[in-house]
Coordinates of C-alpha atoms in Angstrom, one line a residue:
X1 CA 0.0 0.0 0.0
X2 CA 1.5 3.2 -1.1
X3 CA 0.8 6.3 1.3
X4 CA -1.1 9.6 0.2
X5 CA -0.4 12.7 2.0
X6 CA -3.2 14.6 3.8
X7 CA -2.3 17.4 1.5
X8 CA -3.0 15.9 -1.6
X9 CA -6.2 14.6 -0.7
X10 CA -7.5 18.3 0.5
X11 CA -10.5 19.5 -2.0
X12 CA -9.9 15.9 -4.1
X13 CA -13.1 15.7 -6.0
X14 CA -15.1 12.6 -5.7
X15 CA -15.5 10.5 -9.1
X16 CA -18.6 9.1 -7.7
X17 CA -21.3 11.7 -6.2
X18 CA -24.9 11.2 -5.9
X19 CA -27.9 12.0 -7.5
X20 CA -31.6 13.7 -6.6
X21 CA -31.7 14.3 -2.5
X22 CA -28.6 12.9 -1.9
X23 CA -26.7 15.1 -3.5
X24 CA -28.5 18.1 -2.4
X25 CA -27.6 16.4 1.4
X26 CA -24.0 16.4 0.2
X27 CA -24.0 19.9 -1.5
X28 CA -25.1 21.3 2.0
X29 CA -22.8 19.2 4.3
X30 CA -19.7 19.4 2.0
X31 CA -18.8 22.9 2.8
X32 CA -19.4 22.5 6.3
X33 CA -16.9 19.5 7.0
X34 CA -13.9 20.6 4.2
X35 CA -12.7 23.8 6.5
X36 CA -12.7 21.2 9.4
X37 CA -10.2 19.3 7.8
X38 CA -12.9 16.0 7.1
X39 CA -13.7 14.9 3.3
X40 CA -17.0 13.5 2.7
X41 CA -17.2 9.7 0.8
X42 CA -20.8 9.1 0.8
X43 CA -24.6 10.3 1.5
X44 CA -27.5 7.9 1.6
X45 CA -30.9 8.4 2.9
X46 CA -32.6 4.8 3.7
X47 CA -36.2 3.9 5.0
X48 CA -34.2 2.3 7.4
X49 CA -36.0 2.9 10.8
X50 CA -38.3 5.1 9.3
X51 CA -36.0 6.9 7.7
X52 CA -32.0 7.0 8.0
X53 CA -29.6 9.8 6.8
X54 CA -26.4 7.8 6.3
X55 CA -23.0 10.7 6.1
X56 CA -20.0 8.5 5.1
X57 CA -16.7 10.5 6.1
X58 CA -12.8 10.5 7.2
X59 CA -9.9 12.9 8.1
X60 CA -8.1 13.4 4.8
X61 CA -5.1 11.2 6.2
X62 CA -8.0 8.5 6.3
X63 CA -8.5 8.1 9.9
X64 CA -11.5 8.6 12.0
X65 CA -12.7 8.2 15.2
X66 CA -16.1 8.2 17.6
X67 CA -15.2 11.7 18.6
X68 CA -14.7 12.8 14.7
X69 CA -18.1 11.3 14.2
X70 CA -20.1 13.3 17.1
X71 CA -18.2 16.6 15.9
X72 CA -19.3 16.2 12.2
X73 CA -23.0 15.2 13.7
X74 CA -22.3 18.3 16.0
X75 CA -21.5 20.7 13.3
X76 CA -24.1 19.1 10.1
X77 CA -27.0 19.5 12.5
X78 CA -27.7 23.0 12.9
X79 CA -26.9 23.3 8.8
X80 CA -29.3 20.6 7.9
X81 CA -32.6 22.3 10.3
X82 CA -31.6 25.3 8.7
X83 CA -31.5 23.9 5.1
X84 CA -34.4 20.7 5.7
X85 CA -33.7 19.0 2.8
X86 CA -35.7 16.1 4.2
X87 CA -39.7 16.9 4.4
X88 CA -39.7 14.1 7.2
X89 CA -38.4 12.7 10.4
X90 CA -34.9 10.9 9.9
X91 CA -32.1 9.7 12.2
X92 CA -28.8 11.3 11.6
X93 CA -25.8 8.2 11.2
X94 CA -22.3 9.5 11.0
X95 CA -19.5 6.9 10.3
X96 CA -16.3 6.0 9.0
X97 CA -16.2 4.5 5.3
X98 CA -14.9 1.0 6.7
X99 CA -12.2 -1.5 5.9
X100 CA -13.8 -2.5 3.1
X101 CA -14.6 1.1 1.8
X102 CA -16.0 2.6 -1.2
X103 CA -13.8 3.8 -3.4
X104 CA -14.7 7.2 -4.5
X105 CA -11.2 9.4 -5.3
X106 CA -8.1 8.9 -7.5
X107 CA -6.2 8.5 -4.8
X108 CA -8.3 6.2 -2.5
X109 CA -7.1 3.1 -5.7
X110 CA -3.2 4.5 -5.3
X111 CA -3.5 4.1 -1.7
X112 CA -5.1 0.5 -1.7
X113 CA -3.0 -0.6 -4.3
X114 CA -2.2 -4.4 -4.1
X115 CA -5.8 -5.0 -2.7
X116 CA -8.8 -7.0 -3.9
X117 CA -11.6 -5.0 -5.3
X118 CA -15.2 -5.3 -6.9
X119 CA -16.8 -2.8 -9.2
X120 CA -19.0 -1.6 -11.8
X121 CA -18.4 0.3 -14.9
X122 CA -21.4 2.4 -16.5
X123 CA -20.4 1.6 -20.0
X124 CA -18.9 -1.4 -21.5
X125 CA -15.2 -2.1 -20.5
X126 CA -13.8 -5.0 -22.8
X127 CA -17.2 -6.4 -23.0
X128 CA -18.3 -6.3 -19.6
X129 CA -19.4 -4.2 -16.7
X130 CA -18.7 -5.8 -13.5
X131 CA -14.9 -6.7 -12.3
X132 CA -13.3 -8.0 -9.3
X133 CA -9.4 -7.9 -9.1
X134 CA -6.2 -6.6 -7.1
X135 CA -5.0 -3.0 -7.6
X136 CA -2.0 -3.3 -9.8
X137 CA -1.6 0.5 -11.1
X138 CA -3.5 3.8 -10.7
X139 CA -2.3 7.0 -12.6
X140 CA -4.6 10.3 -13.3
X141 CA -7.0 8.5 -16.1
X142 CA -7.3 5.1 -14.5
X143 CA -6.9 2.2 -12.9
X144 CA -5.7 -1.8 -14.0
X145 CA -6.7 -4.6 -12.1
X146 CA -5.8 -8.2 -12.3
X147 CA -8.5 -10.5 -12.6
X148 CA -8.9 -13.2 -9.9
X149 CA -10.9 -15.4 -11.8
X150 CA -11.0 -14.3 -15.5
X151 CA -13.2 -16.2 -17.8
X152 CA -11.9 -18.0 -20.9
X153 CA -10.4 -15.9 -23.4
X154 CA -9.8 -13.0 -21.4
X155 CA -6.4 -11.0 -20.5
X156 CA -5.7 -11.5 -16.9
X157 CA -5.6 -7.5 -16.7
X158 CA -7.5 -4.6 -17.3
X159 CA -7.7 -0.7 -17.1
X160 CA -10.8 1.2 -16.2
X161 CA -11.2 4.5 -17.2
X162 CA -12.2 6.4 -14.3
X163 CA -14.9 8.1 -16.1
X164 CA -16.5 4.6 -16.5
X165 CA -16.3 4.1 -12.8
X166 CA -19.7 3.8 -11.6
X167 CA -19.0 1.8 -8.2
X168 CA -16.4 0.4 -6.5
X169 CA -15.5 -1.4 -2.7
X170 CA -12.4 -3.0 -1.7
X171 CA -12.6 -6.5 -0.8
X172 CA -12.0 -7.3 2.9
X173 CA -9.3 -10.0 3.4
X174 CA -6.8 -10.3 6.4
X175 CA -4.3 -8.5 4.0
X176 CA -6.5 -5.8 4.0
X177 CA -8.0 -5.8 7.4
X178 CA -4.0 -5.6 8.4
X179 CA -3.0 -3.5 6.2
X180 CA -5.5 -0.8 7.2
X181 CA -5.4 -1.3 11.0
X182 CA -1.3 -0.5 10.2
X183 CA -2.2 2.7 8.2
X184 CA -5.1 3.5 11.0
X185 CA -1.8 3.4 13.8
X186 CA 0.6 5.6 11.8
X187 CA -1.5 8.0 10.8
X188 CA -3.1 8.4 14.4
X189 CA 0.7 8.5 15.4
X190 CA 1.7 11.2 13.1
X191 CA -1.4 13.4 14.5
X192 CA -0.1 12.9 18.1
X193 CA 3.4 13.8 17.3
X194 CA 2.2 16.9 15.7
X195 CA -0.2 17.9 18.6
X196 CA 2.7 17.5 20.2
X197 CA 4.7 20.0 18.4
X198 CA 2.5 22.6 18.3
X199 CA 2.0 22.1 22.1
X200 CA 6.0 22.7 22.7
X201 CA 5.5 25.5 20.3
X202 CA 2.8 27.5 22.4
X203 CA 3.9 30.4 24.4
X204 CA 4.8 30.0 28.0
X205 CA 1.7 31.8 30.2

C-alpha cells in the first residue's frame, strides 16, 4: 500500500457523487466538514428505521474516530434544520467509510493498491461491466486490475477508465484488514506527534 499525503487529498473531488436528494444532502454538508479538515465519501438516505440519513466521512489522512463522528454530527446538524432538505423525520448516522470502503477518489485506488476489489463500470469495458481484481496500477486517467478469476479468453488484466467508474469497494481480506489497522496506527501517530509540536511551540503563560 503506497501512502497519500493529507495534502494531496484536500479539495480531491469525488469520481462518484450522488444524484436527486442525496446530493442536495451532500452539496449542503460538504462545505461544512472541508474547513474542518474531514472529506465527505458518501450520502444515503434509507427507509431504514423510518427513515435513515447515512454521512459516510474521514480525516483526509484517512483516519476517523467516535469523537470525529459526534463533531461532524455536532457541526451538520444546525446546517441541515436550517436547510431541511428532508420533508420528514430521519435519524442522523455519522460513520467512517470501513475496511472495506467505497472507493470514490483517484487517490483512495493509489493508496489501496495491491488489494482486492469489486466494481462496476457504467459503459462497456472490454465487453463487460462488472470486475473484481487486485489494484495493480492507478495513474490520473485510470486504474488496472488483475483479474482473480478471468473467464476464458480474457487477459488476466484490465484498465478502467475512471470516467467509466460507476461503483467500486475493496474486498475485505486479512491483507486488507491488516493493512488498514497498520495505516489506522501511523497516521493516528503522526497526528499525536504533531499535537505534540504545536504544544511545545505555544507560548509560555
Amino acid at each position: 500500500m503506497s501512502d497519500t499525503t493529507a495534502t494531496e487529498n484536500t479539495q480531491e473531488p469525488r469520481l462518484i457523487t450522488e444524484t436527486g436528494i442525496d446530493r442536495r444532502i451532500a452539496d449542503i454538508i460538504e462545505p461544512v466538514l472541508v474547513p474542518m479538515g474531514y472529506q465527505l465519501v458518501r450520502v444515503r438516505l434509507t427507509s431504514q428505521n423510518g427513515a435513515t440519513l447515512q454521512i459516510m466521512a474521514e480525516r483526509t489522512d484517512g483516519t476517523m474516530t467516535v469523537q470525529d463522528c459526534e463533531a461532524i454530527s455536532t457541526a451538520i446538524s444546525p446546517v441541515l434544520d436550517v436547510e431541511d432538505p428532508v420533508d420528514k423525520a430521519y435519524h442522523l448516522e455519522v460513520s467512517s467509510p470501513g475496511i472495506d470502503r467505497p472507493m470514490v477518489r483517484k487517490s483512495d485506488f493509489s493508496r489501496w493498491a495491491g488489494h482486492l476489489i469489486k466494481c462496476e463500470t457504467s459503459i462497456l469495458v472490454d465487453n463487460r461491466k462488472r470486475f473484481r481484481g487486485k489494484i495493480v496500477a492507478a495513474d490520473d486517467e485510470g486504474f488496472t486490475i488483475e483479474r482473480d478469476q478471468p473467464a476464458y479468453g480474457e487477459e488476466p488484466r484490465v484498465t478502467i477508465p475512471f470516467t467509466a467508474l460507476a461503483e467500486g469497494r475493496l474486498i475485505l481480506t486479512d491483507d486488507l484488514i491488516r493493512d488498514a489497522l497498520a495505516a489506522d496506527k501511523k497516521a493516528k501517530a503522526a497526528q499525536a506527534a504533531n499535537e505534540n509540536f504545536e504544544d511545545e511551540d505555544s507560548p509560555i503563560e
